[in-house]
CSV table of C-alpha atoms in Angstrom, one decimal:
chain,number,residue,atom,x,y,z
A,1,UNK,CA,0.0,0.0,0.0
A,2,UNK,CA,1.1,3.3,-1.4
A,3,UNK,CA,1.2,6.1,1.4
A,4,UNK,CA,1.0,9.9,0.3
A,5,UNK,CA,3.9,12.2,0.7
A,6,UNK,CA,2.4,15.1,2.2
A,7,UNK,CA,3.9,17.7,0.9
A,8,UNK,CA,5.3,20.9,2.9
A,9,UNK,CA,3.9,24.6,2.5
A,10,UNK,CA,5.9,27.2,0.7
A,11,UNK,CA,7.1,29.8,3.4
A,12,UNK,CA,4.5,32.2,2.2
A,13,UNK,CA,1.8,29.9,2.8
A,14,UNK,CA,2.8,28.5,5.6
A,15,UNK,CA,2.9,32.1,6.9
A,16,UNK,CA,-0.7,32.8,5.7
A,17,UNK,CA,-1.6,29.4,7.8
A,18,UNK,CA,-0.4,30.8,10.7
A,19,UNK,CA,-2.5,34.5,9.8
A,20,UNK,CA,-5.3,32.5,9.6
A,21,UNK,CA,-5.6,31.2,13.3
A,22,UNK,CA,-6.9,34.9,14.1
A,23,UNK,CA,-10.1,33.8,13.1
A,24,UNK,CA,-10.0,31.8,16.6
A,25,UNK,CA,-8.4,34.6,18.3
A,26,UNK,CA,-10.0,35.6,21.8
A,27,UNK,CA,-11.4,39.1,20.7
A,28,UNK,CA,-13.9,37.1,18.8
A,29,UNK,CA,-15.2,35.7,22.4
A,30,UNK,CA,-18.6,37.0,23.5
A,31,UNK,CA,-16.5,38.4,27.1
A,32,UNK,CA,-14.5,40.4,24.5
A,33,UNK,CA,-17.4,41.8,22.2
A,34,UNK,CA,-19.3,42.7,25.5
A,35,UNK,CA,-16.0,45.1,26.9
A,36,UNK,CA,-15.3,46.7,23.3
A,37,UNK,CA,-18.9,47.1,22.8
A,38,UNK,CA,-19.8,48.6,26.4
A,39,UNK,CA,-21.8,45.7,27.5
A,40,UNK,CA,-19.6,44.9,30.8
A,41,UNK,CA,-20.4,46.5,34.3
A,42,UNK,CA,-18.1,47.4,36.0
A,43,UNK,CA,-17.8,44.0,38.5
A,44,UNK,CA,-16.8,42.2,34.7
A,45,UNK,CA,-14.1,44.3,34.2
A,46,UNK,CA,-12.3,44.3,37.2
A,47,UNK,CA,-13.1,40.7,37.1
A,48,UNK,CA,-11.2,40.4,34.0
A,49,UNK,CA,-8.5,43.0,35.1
A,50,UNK,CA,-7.9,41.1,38.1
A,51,UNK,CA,-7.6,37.7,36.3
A,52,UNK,CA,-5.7,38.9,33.6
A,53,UNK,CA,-3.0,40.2,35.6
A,54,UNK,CA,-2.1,35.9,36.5
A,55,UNK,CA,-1.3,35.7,32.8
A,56,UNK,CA,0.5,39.4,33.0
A,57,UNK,CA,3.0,38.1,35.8
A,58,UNK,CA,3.7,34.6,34.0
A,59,UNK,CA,4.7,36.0,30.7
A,60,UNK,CA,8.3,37.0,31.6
A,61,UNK,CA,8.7,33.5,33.3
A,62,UNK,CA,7.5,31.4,30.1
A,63,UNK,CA,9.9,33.8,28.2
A,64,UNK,CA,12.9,33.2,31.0
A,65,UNK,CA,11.8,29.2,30.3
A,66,UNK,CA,12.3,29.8,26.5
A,67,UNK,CA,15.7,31.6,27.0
A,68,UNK,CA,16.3,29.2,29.7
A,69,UNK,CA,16.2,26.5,26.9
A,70,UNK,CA,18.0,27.8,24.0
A,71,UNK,CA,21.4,27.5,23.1
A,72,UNK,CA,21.8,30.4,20.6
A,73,UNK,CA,23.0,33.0,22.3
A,74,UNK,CA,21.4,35.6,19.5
A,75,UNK,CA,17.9,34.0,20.0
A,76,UNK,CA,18.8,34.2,23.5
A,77,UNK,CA,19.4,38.7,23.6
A,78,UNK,CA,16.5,39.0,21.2
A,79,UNK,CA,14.5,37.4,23.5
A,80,UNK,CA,15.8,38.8,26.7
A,81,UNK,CA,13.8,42.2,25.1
A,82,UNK,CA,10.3,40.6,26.4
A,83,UNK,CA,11.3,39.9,29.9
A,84,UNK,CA,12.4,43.5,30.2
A,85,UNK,CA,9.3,44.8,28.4
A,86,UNK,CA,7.4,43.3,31.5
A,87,UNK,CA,9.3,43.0,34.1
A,88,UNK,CA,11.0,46.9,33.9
A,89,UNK,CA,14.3,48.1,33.5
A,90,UNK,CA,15.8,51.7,33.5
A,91,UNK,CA,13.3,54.3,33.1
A,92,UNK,CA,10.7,51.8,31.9
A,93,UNK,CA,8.4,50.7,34.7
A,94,UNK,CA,7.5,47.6,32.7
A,95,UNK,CA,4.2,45.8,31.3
A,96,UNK,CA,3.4,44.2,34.8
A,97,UNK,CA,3.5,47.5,36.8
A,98,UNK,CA,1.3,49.1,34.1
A,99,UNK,CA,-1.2,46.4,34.5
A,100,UNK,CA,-1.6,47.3,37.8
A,101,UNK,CA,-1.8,50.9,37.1
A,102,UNK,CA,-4.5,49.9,34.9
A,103,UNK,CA,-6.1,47.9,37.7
A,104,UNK,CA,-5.9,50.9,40.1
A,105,UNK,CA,-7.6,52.7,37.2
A,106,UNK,CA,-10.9,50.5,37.1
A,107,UNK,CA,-11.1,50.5,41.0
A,108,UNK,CA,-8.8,48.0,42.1
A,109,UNK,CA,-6.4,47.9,45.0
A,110,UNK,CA,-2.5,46.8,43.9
A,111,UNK,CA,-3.0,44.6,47.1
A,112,UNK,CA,-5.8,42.8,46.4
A,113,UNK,CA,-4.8,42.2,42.5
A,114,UNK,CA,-1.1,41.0,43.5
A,115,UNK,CA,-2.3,38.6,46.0
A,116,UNK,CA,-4.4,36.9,43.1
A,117,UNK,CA,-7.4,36.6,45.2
A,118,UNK,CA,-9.8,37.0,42.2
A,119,UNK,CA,-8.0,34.3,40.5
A,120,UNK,CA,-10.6,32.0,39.3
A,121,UNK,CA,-9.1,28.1,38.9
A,122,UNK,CA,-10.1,27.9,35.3
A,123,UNK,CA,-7.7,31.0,34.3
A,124,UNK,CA,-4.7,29.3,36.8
A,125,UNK,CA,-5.0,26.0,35.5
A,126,UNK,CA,-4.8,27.7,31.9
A,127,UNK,CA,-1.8,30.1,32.4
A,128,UNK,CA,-0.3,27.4,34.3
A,129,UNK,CA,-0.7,25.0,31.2
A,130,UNK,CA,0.9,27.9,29.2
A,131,UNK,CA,3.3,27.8,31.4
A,132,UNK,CA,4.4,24.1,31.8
A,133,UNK,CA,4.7,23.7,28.2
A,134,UNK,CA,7.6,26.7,27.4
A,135,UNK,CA,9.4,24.8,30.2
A,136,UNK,CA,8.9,21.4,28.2
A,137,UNK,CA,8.3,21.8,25.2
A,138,UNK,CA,11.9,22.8,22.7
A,139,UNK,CA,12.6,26.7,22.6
A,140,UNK,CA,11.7,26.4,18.9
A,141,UNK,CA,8.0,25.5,20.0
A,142,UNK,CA,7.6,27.7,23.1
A,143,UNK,CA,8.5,31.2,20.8
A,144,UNK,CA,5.4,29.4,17.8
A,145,UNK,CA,2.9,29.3,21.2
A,146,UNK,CA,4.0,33.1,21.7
A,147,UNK,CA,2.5,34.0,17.9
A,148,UNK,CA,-0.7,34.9,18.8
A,149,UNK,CA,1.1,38.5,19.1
A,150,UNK,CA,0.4,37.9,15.4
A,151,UNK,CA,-3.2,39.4,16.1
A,152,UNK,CA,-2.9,41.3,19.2
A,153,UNK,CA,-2.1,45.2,17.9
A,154,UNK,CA,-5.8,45.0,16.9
A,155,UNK,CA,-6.8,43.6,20.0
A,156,UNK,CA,-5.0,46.4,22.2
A,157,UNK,CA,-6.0,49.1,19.3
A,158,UNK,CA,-10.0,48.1,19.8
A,159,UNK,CA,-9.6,49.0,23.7
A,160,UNK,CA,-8.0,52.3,23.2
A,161,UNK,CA,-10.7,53.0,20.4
A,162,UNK,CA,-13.8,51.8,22.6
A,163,UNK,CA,-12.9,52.2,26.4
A,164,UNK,CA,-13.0,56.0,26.6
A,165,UNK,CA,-15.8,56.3,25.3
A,166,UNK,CA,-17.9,53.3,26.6
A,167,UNK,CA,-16.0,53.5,30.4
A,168,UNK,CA,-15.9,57.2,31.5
A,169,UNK,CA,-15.9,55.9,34.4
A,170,UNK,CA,-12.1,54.2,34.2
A,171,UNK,CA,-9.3,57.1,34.6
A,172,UNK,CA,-7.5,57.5,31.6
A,173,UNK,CA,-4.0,57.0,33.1
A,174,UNK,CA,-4.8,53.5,33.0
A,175,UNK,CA,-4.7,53.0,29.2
A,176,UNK,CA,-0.6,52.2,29.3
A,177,UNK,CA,0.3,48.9,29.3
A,178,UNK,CA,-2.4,48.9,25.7
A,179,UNK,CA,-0.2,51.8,24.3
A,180,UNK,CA,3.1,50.4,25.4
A,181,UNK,CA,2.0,47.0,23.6
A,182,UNK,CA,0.9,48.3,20.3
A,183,UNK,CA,4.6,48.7,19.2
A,184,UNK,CA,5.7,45.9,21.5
A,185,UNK,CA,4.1,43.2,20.0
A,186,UNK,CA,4.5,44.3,16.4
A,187,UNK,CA,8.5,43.7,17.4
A,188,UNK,CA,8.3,41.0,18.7
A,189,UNK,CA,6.0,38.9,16.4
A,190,UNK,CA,9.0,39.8,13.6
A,191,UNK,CA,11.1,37.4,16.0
A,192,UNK,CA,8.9,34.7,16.5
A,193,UNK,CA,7.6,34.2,12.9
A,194,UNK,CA,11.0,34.5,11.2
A,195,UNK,CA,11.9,31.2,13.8
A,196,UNK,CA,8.4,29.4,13.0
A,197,UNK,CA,9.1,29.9,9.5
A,198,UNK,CA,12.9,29.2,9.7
A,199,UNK,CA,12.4,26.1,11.9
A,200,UNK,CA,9.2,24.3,11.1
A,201,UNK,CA,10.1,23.4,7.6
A,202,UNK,CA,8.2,19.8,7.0
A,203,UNK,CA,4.6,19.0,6.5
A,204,UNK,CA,4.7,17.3,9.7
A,205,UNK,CA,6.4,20.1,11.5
A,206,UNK,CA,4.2,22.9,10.4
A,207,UNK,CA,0.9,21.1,11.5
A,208,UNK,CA,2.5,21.0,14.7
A,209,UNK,CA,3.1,24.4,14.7
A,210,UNK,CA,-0.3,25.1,13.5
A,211,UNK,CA,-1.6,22.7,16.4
A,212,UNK,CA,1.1,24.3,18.9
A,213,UNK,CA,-0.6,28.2,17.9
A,214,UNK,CA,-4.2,26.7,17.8
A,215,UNK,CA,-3.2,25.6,21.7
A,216,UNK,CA,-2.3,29.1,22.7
A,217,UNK,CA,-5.4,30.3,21.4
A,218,UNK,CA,-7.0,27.5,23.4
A,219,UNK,CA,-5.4,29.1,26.3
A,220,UNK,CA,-6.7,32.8,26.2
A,221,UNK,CA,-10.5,31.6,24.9
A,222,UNK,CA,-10.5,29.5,28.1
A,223,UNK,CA,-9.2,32.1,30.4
A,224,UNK,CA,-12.5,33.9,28.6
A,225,UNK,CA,-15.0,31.0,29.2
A,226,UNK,CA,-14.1,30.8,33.1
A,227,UNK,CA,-14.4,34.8,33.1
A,228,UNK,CA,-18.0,33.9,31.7
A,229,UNK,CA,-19.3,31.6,33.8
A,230,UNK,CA,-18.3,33.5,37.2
A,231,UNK,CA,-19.3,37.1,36.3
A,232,UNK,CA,-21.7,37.1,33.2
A,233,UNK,CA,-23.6,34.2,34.8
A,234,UNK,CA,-23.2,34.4,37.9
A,235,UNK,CA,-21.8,31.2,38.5
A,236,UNK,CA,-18.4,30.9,39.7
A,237,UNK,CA,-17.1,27.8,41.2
A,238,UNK,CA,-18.5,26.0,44.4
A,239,UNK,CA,-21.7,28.8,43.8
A,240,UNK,CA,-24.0,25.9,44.7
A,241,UNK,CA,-22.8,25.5,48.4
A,242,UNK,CA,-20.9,28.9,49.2
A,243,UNK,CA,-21.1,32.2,48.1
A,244,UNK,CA,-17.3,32.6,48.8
A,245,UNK,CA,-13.7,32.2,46.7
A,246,UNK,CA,-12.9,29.5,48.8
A,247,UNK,CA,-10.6,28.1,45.5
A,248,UNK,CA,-6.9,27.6,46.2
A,249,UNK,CA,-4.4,30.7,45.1
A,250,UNK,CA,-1.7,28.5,43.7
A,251,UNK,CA,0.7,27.7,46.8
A,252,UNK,CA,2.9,26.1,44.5
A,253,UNK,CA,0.9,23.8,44.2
């Protein structure tokens, strides 16, 4: 029995492969459309502040995970950019303490946001996932899961268009960290796709890349779906027998 050689994508289709996953990109989720539409309260965006901020802190530590497991030390100072980006350096107070400016912004206190007591177990367990797999997986697959920067510009671009008008209510000062990435992302996604493109060069490579990206977006959609359930619905978890977050806050755990 004759088996078909699959045959691999030129580099400009694979490229156009990859485009295409921003059809399953999170600011298609009904949490999304509600915020950049003006449907939230208030309670669903500090919901989703608060939350967000658990993926905000972990970003720099996948990125340390990818360094961490790389040998080239080009790929290696390229990359080192995105820790700083978030973590701060020099005159740049970095992407995590503009989050929580942003929290402070939309009525938040830094203390109750850095102790991650709104941190519903459905958005852990998915940035830990997220997390566990740059540590495991090879460097060249941790910087494909990073692609969905691919399609964030217009993700941070709709906030800055819709949230002054549809949030008064949220102080202006707040809007940083979605400047600040506009420019950030665009750089780095020039990094990440030249290594997709450079290193997933077989047909059997480049549906793993494809499945690797389509994970990531599994990740933030998730994140979305937990957000859903505890402040659109009303139903976060253990709602049937407490009306408190009694759910762990990581611990190491």
């Amino acid at each position: 029995m004759n088996v078909a050689v699959r045959t691999p994508m030129t580099r400009a289709n694979f490229e156009r492969a990859l485009r295409a996953k921003g059809e399953f990109y999170h600011i298609h989720h009904p949490y999304h459309r509600a915020m950049y539409s003006g449907r939230c309260t208030p309670e669903q965006i500090r919901g989703w502040v608060a939350n967000r901020y658990y993926y905000q802190v972990n970003i720099p530590r996948k990125d340390a995970a990818i360094m961490a497991n790389c040998a080239d030390a080009e790929v290696r100072r390229l990359w080192l950019q995105r820790v700083l980006d978030h973590d701060g350096h020099g005159g740049d107070q970095g992407g995590i303490e503009a989050w929580l400016s942003l929290a402070e912004a939309v009525g938040l206190r830094r203390e109750e946001v850095i102790d991650q007591r709104h941190v519903l177990p459905g958005v852990r367990f998915a940035v830990d996932a997220y997390l566990n797999f740059a540590r495991r997986a090879s460097w060249q697959e941790a910087a494909c899961s990073s692609l969905t920067e691919l399609f964030a510009p217009a993700i941070h671009q709709s906030r800055l268009d819709s949230w002054p008008q549809h949030y008064p209510w949220i102080d202006s000062e707040g809007y940083t960290y979605f400047r600040k990435r506009l420019s950030e992302a665009r750089r780095d996604v020039e990094h990440g796709l030249t290594i997709t493109l450079d290193h997933f060069i077989t047909a059997a490579q480049q549906q793993r890349a494809l499945e690797i990206l389509q994970f990531k977006l599994d990740i933030l959609w998730s994140m979305l779906d937990a957000l859903t359930m505890a402040y659109v619905h009303q139903t976060p978890p253990y709602h049937t027998v407490t009306d408190q977050p009694v759910w762990h806050r990581g611990l190491g755990l």
